[in-house]
PDB file of C-alpha atoms in Angstrom:
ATOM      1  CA  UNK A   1      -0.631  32.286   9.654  1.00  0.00           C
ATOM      2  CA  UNK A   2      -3.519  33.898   8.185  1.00  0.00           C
ATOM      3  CA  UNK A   3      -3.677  37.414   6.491  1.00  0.00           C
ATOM      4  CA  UNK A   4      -5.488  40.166   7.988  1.00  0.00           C
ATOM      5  CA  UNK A   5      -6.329  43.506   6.883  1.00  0.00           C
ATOM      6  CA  UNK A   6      -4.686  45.137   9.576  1.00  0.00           C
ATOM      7  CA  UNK A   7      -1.633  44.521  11.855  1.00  0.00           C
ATOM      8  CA  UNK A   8      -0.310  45.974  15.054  1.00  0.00           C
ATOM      9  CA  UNK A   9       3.136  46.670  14.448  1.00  0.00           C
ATOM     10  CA  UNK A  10       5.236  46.330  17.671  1.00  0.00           C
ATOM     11  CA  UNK A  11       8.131  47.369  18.734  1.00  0.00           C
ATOM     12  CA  UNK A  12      11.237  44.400  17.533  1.00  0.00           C
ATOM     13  CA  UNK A  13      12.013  43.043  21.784  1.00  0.00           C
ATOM     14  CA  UNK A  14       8.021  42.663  21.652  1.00  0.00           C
ATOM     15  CA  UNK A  15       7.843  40.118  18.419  1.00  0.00           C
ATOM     16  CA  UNK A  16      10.607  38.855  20.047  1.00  0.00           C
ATOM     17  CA  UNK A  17       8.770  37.777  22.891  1.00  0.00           C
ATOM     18  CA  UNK A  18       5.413  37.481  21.590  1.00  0.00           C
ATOM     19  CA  UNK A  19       7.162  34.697  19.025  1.00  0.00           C
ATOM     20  CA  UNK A  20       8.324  32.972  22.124  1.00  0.00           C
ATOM     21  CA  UNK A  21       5.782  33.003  24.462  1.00  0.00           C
ATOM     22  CA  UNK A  22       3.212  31.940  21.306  1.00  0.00           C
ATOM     23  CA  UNK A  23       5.827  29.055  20.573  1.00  0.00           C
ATOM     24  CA  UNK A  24       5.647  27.929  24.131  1.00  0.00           C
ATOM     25  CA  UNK A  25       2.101  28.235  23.994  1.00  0.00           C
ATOM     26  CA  UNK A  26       1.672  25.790  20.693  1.00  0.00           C
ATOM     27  CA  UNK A  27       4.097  23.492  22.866  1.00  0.00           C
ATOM     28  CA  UNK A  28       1.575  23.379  25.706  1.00  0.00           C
ATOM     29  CA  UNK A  29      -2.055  22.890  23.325  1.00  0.00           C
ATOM     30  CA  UNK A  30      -0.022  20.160  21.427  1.00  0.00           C
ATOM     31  CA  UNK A  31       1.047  18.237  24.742  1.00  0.00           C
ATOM     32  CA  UNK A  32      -2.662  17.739  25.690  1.00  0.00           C
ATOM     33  CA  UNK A  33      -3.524  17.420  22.254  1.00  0.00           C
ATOM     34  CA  UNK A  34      -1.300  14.578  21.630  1.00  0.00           C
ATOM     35  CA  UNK A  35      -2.310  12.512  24.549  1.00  0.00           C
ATOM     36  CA  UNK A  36      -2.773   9.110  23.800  1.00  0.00           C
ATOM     37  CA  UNK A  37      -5.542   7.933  25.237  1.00  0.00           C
ATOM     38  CA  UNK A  38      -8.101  11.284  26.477  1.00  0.00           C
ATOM     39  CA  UNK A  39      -7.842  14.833  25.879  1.00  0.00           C
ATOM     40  CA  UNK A  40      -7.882  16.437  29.473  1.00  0.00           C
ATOM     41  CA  UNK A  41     -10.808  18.865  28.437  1.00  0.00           C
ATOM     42  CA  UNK A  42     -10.893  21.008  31.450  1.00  0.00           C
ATOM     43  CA  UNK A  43      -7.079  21.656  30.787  1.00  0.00           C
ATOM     44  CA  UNK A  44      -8.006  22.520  27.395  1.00  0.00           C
ATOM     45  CA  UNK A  45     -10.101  25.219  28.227  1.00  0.00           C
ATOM     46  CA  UNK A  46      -8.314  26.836  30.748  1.00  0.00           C
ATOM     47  CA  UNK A  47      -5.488  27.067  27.866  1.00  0.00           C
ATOM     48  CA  UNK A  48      -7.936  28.001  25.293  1.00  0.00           C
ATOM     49  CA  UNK A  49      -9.668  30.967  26.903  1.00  0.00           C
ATOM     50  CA  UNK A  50      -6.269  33.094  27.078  1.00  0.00           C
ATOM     51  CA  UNK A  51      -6.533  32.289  22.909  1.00  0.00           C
ATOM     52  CA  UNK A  52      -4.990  29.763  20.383  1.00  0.00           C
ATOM     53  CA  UNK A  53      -2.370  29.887  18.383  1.00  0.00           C
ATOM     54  CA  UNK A  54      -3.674  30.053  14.569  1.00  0.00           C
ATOM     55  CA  UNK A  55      -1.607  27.000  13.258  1.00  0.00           C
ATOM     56  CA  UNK A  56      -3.731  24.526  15.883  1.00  0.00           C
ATOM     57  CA  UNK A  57      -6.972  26.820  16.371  1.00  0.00           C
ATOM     58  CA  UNK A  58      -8.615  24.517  14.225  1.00  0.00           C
ATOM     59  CA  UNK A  59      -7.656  21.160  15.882  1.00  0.00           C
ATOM     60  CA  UNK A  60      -8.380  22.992  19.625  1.00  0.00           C
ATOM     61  CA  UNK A  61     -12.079  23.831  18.604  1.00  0.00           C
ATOM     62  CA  UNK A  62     -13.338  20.851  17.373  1.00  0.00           C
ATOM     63  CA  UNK A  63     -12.838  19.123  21.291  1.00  0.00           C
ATOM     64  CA  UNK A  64     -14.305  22.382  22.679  1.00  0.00           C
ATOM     65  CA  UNK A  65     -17.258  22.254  20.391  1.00  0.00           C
ATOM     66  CA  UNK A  66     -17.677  18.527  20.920  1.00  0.00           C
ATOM     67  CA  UNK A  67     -17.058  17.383  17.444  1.00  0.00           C
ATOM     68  CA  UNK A  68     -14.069  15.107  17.802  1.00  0.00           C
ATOM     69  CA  UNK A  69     -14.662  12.735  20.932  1.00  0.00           C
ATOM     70  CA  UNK A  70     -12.185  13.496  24.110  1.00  0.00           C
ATOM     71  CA  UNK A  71     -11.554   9.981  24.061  1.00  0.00           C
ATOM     72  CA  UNK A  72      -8.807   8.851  21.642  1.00  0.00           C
ATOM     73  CA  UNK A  73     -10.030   5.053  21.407  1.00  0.00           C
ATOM     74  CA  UNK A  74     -12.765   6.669  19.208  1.00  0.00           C
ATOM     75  CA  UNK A  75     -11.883   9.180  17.520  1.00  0.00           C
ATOM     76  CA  UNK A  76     -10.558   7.296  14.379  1.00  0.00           C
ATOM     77  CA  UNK A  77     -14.009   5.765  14.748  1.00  0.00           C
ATOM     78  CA  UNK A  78     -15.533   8.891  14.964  1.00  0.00           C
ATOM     79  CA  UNK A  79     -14.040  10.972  11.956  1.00  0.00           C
ATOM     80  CA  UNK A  80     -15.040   8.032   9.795  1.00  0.00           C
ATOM     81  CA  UNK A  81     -18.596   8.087  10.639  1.00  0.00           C
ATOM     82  CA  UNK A  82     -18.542  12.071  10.151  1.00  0.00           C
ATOM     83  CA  UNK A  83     -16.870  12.295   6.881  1.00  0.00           C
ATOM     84  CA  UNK A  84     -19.207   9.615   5.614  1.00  0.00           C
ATOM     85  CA  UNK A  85     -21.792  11.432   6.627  1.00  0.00           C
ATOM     86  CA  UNK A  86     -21.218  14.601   5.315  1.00  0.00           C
ATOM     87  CA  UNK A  87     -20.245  12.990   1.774  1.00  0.00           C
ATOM     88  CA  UNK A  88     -23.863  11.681   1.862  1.00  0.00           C
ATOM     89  CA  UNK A  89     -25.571  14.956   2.320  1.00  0.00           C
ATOM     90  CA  UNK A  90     -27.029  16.946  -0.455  1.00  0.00           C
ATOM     91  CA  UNK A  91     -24.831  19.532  -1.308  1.00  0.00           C
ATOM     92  CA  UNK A  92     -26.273  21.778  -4.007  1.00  0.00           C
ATOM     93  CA  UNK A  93     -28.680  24.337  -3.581  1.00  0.00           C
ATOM     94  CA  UNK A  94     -29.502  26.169  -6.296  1.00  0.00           C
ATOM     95  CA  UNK A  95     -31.816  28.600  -5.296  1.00  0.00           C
ATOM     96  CA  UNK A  96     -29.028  30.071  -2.654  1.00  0.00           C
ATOM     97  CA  UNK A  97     -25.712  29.342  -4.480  1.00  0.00           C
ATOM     98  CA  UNK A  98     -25.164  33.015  -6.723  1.00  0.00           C
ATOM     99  CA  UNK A  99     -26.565  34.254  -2.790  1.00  0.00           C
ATOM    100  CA  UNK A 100     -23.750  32.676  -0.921  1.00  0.00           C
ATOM    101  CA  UNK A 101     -21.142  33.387  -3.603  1.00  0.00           C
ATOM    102  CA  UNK A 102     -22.093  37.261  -3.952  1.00  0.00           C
ATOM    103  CA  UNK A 103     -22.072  37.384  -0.129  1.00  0.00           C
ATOM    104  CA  UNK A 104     -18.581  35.491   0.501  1.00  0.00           C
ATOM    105  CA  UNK A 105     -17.019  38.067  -2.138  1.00  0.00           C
ATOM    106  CA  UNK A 106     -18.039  41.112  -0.113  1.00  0.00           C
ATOM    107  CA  UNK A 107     -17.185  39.629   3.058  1.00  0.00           C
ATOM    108  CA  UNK A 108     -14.148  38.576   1.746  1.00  0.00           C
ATOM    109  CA  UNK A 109     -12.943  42.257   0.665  1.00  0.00           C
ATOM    110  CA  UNK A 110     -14.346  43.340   3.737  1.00  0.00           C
ATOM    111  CA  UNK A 111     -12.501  41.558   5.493  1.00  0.00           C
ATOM    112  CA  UNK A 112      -9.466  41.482   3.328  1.00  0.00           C
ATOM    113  CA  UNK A 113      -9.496  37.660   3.291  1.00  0.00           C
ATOM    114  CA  UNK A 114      -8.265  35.386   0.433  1.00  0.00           C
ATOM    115  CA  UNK A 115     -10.158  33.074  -1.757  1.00  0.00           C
ATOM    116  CA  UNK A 116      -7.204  30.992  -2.878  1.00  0.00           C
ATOM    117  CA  UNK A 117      -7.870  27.480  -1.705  1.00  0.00           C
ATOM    118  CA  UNK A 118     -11.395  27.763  -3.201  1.00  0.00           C
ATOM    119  CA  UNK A 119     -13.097  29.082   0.260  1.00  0.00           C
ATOM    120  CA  UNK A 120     -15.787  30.210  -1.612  1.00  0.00           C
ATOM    121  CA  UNK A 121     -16.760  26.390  -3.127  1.00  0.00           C
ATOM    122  CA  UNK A 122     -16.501  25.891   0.917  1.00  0.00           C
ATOM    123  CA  UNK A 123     -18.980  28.085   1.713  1.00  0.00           C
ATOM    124  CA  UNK A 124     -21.560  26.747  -0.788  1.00  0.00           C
ATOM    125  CA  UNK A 125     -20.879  23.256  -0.236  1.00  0.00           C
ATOM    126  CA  UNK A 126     -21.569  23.327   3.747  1.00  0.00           C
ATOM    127  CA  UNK A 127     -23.788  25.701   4.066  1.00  0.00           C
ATOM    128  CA  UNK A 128     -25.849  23.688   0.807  1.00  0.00           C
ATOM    129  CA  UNK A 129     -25.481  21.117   3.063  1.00  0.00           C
ATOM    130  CA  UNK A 130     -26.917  22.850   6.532  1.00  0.00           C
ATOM    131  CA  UNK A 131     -30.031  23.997   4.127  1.00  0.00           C
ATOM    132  CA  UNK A 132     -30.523  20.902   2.772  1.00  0.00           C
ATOM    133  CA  UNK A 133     -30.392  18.695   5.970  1.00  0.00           C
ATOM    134  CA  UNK A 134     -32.292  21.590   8.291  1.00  0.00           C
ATOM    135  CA  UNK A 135     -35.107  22.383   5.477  1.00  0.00           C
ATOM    136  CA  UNK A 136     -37.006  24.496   7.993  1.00  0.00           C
ATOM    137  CA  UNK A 137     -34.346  27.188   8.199  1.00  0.00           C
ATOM    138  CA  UNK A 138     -34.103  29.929   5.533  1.00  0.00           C
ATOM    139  CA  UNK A 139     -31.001  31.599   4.041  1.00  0.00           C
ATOM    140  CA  UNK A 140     -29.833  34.426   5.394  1.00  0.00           C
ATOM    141  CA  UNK A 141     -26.354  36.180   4.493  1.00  0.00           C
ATOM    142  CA  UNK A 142     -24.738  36.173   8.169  1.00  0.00           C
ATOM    143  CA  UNK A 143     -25.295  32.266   7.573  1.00  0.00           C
ATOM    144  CA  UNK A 144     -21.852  33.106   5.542  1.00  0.00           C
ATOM    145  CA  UNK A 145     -20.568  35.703   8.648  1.00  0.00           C
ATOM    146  CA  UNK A 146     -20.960  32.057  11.543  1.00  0.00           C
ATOM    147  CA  UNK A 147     -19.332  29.945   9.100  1.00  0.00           C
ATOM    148  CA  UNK A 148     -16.429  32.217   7.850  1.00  0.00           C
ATOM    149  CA  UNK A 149     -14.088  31.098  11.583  1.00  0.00           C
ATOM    150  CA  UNK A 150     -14.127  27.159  10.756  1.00  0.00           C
ATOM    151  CA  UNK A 151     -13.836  27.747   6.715  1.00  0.00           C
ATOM    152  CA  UNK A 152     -10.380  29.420   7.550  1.00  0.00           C
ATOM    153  CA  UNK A 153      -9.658  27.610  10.414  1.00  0.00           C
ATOM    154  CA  UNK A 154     -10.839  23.775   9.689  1.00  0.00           C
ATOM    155  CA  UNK A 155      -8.473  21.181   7.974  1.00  0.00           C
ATOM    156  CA  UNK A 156     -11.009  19.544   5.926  1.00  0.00           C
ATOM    157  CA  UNK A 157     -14.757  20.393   4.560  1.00  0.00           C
ATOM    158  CA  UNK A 158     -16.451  18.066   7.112  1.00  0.00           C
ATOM    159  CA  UNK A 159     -15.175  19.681  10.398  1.00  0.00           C
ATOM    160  CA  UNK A 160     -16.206  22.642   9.074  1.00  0.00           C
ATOM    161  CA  UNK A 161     -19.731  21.353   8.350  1.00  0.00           C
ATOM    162  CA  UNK A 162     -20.348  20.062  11.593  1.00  0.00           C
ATOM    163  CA  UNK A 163     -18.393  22.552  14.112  1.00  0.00           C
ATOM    164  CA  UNK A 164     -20.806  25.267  12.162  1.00  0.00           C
ATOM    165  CA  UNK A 165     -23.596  23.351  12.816  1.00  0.00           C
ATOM    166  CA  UNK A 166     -23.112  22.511  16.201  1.00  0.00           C
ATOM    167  CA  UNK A 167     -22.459  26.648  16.803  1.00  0.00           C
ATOM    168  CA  UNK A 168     -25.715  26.831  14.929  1.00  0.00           C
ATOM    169  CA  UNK A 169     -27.536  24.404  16.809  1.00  0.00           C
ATOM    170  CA  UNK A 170     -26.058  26.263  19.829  1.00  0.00           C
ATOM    171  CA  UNK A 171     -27.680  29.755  18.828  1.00  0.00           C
ATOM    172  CA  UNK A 172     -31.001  28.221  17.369  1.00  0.00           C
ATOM    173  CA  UNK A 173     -31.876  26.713  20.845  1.00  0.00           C
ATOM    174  CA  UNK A 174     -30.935  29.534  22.497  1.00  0.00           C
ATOM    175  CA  UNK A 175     -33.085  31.947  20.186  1.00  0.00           C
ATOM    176  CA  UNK A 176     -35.651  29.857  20.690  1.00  0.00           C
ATOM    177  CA  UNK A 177     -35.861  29.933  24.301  1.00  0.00           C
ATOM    178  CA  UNK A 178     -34.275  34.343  25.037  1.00  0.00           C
ATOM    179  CA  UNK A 179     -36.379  36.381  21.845  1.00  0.00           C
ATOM    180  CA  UNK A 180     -34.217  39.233  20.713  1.00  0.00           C
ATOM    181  CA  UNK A 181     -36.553  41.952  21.387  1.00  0.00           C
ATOM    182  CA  UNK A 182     -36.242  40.991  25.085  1.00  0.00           C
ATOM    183  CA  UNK A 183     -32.662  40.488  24.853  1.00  0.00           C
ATOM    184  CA  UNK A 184     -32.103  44.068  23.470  1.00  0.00           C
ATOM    185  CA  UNK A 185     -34.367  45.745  26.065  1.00  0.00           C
ATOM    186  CA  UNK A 186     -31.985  43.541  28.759  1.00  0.00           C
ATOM    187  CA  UNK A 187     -29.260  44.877  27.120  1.00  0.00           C
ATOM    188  CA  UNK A 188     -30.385  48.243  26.518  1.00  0.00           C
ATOM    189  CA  UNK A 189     -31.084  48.220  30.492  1.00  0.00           C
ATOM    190  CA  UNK A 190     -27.038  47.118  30.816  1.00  0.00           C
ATOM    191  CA  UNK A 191     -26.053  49.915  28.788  1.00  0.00           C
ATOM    192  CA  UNK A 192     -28.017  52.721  30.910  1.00  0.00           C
ATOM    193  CA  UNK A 193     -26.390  50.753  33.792  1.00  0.00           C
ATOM    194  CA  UNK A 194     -22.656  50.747  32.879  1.00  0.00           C
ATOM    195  CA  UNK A 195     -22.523  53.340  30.006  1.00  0.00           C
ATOM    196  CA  UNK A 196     -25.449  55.963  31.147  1.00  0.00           C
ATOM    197  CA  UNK A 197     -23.675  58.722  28.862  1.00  0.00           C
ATOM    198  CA  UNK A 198     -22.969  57.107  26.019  1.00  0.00           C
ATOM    199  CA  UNK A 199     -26.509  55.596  26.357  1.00  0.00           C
ATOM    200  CA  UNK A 200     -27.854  59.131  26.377  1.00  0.00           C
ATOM    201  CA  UNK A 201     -25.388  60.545  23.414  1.00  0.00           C
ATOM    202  CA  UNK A 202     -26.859  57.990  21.027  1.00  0.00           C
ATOM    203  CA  UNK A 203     -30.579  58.878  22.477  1.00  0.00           C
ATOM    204  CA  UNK A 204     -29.327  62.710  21.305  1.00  0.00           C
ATOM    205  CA  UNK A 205     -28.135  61.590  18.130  1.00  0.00           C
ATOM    206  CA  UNK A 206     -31.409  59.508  17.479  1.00  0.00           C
ATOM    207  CA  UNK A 207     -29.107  56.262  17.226  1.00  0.00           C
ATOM    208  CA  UNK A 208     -31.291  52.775  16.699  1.00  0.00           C
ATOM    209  CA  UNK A 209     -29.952  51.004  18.634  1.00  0.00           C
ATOM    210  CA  UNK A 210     -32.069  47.894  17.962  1.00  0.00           C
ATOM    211  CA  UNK A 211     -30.722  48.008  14.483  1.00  0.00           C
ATOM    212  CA  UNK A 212     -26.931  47.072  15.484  1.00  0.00           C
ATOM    213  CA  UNK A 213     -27.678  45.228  18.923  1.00  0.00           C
ATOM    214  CA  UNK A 214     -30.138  42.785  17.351  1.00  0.00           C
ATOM    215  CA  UNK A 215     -26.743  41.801  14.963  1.00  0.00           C
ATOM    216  CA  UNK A 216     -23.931  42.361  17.758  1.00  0.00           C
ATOM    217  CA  UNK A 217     -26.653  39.790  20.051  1.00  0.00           C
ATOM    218  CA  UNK A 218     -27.463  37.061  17.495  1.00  0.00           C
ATOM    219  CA  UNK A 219     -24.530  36.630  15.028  1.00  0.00           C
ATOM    220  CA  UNK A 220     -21.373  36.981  18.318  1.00  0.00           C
ATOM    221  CA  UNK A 221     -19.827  39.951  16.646  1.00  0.00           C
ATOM    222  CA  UNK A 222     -19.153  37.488  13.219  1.00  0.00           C
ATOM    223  CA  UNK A 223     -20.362  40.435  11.207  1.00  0.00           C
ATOM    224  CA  UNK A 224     -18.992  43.714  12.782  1.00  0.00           C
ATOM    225  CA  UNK A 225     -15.434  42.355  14.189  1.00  0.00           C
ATOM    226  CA  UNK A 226     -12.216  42.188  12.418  1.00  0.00           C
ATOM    227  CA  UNK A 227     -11.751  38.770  11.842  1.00  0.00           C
ATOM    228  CA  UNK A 228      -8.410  38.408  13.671  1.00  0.00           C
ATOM    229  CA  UNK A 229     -10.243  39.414  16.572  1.00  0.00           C
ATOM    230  CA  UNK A 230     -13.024  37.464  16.312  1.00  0.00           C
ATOM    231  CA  UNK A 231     -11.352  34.389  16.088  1.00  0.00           C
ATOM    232  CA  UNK A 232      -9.416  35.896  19.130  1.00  0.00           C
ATOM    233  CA  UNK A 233     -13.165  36.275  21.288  1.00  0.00           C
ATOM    234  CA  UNK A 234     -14.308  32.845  20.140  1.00  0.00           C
ATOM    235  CA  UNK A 235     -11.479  31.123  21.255  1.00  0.00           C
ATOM    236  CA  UNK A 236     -12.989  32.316  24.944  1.00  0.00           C
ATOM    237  CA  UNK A 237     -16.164  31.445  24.201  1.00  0.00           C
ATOM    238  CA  UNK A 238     -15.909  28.254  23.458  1.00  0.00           C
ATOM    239  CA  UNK A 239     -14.033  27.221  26.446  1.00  0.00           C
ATOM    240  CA  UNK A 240     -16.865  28.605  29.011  1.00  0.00           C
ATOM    241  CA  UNK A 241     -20.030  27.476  29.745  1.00  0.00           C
ATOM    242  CA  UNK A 242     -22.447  30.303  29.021  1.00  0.00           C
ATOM    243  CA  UNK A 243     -20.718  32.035  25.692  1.00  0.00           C
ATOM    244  CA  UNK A 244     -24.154  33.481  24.768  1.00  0.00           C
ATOM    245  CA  UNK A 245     -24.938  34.631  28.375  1.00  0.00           C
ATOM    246  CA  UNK A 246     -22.093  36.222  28.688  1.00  0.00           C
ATOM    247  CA  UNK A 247     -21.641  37.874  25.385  1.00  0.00           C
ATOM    248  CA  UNK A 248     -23.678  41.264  26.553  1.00  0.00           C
ATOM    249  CA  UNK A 249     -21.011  41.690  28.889  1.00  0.00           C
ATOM    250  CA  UNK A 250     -18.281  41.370  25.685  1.00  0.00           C
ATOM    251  CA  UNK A 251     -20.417  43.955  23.567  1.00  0.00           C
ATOM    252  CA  UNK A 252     -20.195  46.859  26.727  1.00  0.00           C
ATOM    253  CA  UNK A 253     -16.290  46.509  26.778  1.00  0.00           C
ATOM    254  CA  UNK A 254     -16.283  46.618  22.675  1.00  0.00           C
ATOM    255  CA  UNK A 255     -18.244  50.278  23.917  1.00  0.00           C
ATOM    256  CA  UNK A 256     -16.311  51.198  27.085  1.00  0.00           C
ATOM    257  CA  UNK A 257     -13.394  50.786  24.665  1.00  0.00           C
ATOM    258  CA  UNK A 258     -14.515  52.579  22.102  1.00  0.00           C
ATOM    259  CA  UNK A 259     -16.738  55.261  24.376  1.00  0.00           C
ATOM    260  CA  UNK A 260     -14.669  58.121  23.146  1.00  0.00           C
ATOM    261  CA  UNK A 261     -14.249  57.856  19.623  1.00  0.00           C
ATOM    262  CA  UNK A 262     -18.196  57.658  19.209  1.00  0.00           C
ATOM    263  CA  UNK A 263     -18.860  60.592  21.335  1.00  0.00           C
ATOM    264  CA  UNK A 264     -17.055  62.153  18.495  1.00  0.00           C
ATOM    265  CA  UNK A 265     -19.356  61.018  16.069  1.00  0.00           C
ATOM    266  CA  UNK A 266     -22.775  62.094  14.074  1.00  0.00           C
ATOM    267  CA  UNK A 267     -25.575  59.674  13.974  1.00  0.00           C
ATOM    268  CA  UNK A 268     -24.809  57.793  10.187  1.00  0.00           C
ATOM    269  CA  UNK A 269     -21.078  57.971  11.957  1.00  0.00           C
ATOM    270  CA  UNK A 270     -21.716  56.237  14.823  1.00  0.00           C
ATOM    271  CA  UNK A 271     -24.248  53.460  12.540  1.00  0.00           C
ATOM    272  CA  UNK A 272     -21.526  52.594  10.303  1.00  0.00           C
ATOM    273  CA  UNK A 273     -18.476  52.492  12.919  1.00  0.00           C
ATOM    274  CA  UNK A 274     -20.849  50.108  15.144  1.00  0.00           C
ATOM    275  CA  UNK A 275     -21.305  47.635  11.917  1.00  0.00           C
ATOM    276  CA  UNK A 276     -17.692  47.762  11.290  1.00  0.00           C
ATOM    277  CA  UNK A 277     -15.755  47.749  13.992  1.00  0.00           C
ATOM    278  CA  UNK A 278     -12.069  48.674  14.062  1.00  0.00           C
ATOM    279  CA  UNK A 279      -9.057  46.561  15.042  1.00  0.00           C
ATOM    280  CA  UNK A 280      -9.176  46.307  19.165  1.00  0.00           C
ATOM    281  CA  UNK A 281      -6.898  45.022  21.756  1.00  0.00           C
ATOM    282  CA  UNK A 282      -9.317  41.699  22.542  1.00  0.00           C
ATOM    283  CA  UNK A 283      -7.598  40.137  25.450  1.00  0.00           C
ATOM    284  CA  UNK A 284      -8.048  43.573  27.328  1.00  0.00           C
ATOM    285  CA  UNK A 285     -11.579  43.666  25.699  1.00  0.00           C
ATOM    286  CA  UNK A 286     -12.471  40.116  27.044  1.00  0.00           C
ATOM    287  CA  UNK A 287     -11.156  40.944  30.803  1.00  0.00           C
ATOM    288  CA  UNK A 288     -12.623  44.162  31.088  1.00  0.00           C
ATOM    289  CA  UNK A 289     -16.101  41.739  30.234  1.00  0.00           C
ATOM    290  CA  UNK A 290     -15.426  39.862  32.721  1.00  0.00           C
ATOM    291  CA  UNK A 291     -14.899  41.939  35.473  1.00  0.00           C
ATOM    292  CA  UNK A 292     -18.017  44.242  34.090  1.00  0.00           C
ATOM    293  CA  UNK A 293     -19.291  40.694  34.337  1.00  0.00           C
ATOM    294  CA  UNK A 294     -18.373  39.932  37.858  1.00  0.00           C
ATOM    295  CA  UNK A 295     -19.308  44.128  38.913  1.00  0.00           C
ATOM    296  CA  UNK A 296     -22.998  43.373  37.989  1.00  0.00           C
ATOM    297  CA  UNK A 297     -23.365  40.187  39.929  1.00  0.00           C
ATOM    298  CA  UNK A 298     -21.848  42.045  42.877  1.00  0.00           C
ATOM    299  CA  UNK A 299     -24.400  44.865  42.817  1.00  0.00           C
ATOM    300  CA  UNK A 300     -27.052  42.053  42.002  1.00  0.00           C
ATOM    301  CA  UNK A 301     -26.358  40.172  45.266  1.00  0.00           C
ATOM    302  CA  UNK A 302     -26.027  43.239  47.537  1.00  0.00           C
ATOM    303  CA  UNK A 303     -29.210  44.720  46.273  1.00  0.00           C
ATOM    304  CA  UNK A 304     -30.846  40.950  47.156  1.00  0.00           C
ATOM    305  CA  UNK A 305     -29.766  41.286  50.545  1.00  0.00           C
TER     306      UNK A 305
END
């Protein structure tokens, strides 16, 4: 299992339990990931959203991403063609390489994550490779940030290329279409909505709040969340159909959960705790975003009427 920087200790009848119920769970993923001749996707994702085991995470997200085929008959097929692929791309990039390095060493200590099986060569090598193939797009460090979930959770370099890219692809359409100012000033509107006093403390403590919600909007939380947790919220979101849609909804509950601890805070408090956010309970974090989810389109439909 992978190493975080911080671990909720529970009480000994709770690991107990937690062990089995995560053992049953692997049992369950690998039954419809061993099928023999489709993977039954819709079963997949109803599994997936409740969150994957580590040990299989990485297996489970390349058939929710759409990298690996759902049909068996050609996925050998498949994984040839990819890996060939990838070999064939242009690797090295120069310019960028000390850039990625320098910022996969502070994320890595931020993070508390190891750089034993050469991550770091990872990083440069498929994010090279993006560059390279998508020459339009500049480097930018939370390029390092969206790839960090596949480099620790992928098997091998390629699936890590091309489930990053495919997220990528994902957000650049997206950001193409919904321009961040606009989706801060929808957000901001959510906040005043579900949060009105904690909207207004951070207007008394002259908060930006376009500084952190412009990252918390376009980079999923990759920056600002513990990694165990964020590996945690994208198992959810890539088992639905609007992840991006309904990630708004995700960054409220991150601030209904943490309402009180900021109300404590002074303005360069309340920056720097928003950038970096502390180890959180995600599962009760994800359902409270759902049902703020569900509250909205409530009040939505009876204000229609």
């Amino acid at each position: 299992m992978l190493q975080v920087s911080q671990l909720v200790r529970y009480p000994v009848n709770h690991r107990i339990n937690q062990t089995l119920e995560m053992s049953t769970s692997i049992n369950e993923f690998n039954d419809i990931l061993n099928a023999e001749v489709h993977i039954d996707l819709d079963k997949l994702r109803e599994s997936s959203r409740h969150g994957v085991p580590m040990e299989i995470r990485g297996d489970v997200w390349k058939y929710l991403l759409g990298v690996n085929p759902a049909d068996r008959s050609q996925e050998l097929t498949s994984v040839k063609i990819k890996s060939e692929e990838y070999n064939a791309i242009e690797k090295e990039y120069i310019e960028i390489n000390k850039r990625i390095r320098g910022e996969v060493g502070r994320y890595q200590k931020i993070k508390n994550l190891d750089d034993t099986n050469g991550y770091k060569q990872i990083f440069e090598n498929v994010i090279g490779a993006y560059l390279n193939h998508n020459r339009d797009v500049d480097y930018h460090p939370a390029l390092v940030h969206l790839c960090a979930p596949f480099v620790y959770c992928m098997k091998n370099e390629y699936e890590v290329y091309y489930c990053f890219t495919r997220l990528m692809s994902t957000l650049d359409e997206y950001n193409s279409v919904h321009k961040i100012n606009e989706r801060v000033a929808n957000f901001m509107t959510l906040l005043r909505a579900v949060i009105p006093d904690l909207c207004n403390y951070f207007e008394e403590e002259e908060v930006d709040i376009n500084e952190w919600a412009s990252s918390w909007l376009q980079n999923l939380f990759a920056k600002e969340l513990q990694f165990e947790n964020l590996l945690r919220l994208w198992d959810t979101y890539f088992s639905i159909d609007d992840p991006i849609g309904f990630h708004p909804y995700v960054c409220l509950a991150v601030l209904k959960n943490a309402r009180e601890n900021l109300e404590d805070l002074e303005q360069s408090e309340i920056r720097t705790s928003l950038l970096n956010l502390p180890l959180m309970d995600m599962e009760q974090i994800i359902n409270q975003a759902f049902n703020i989810h569900h509250e909205i389109l409530e009040k939505q439909i009876s204000d229609s009427l």
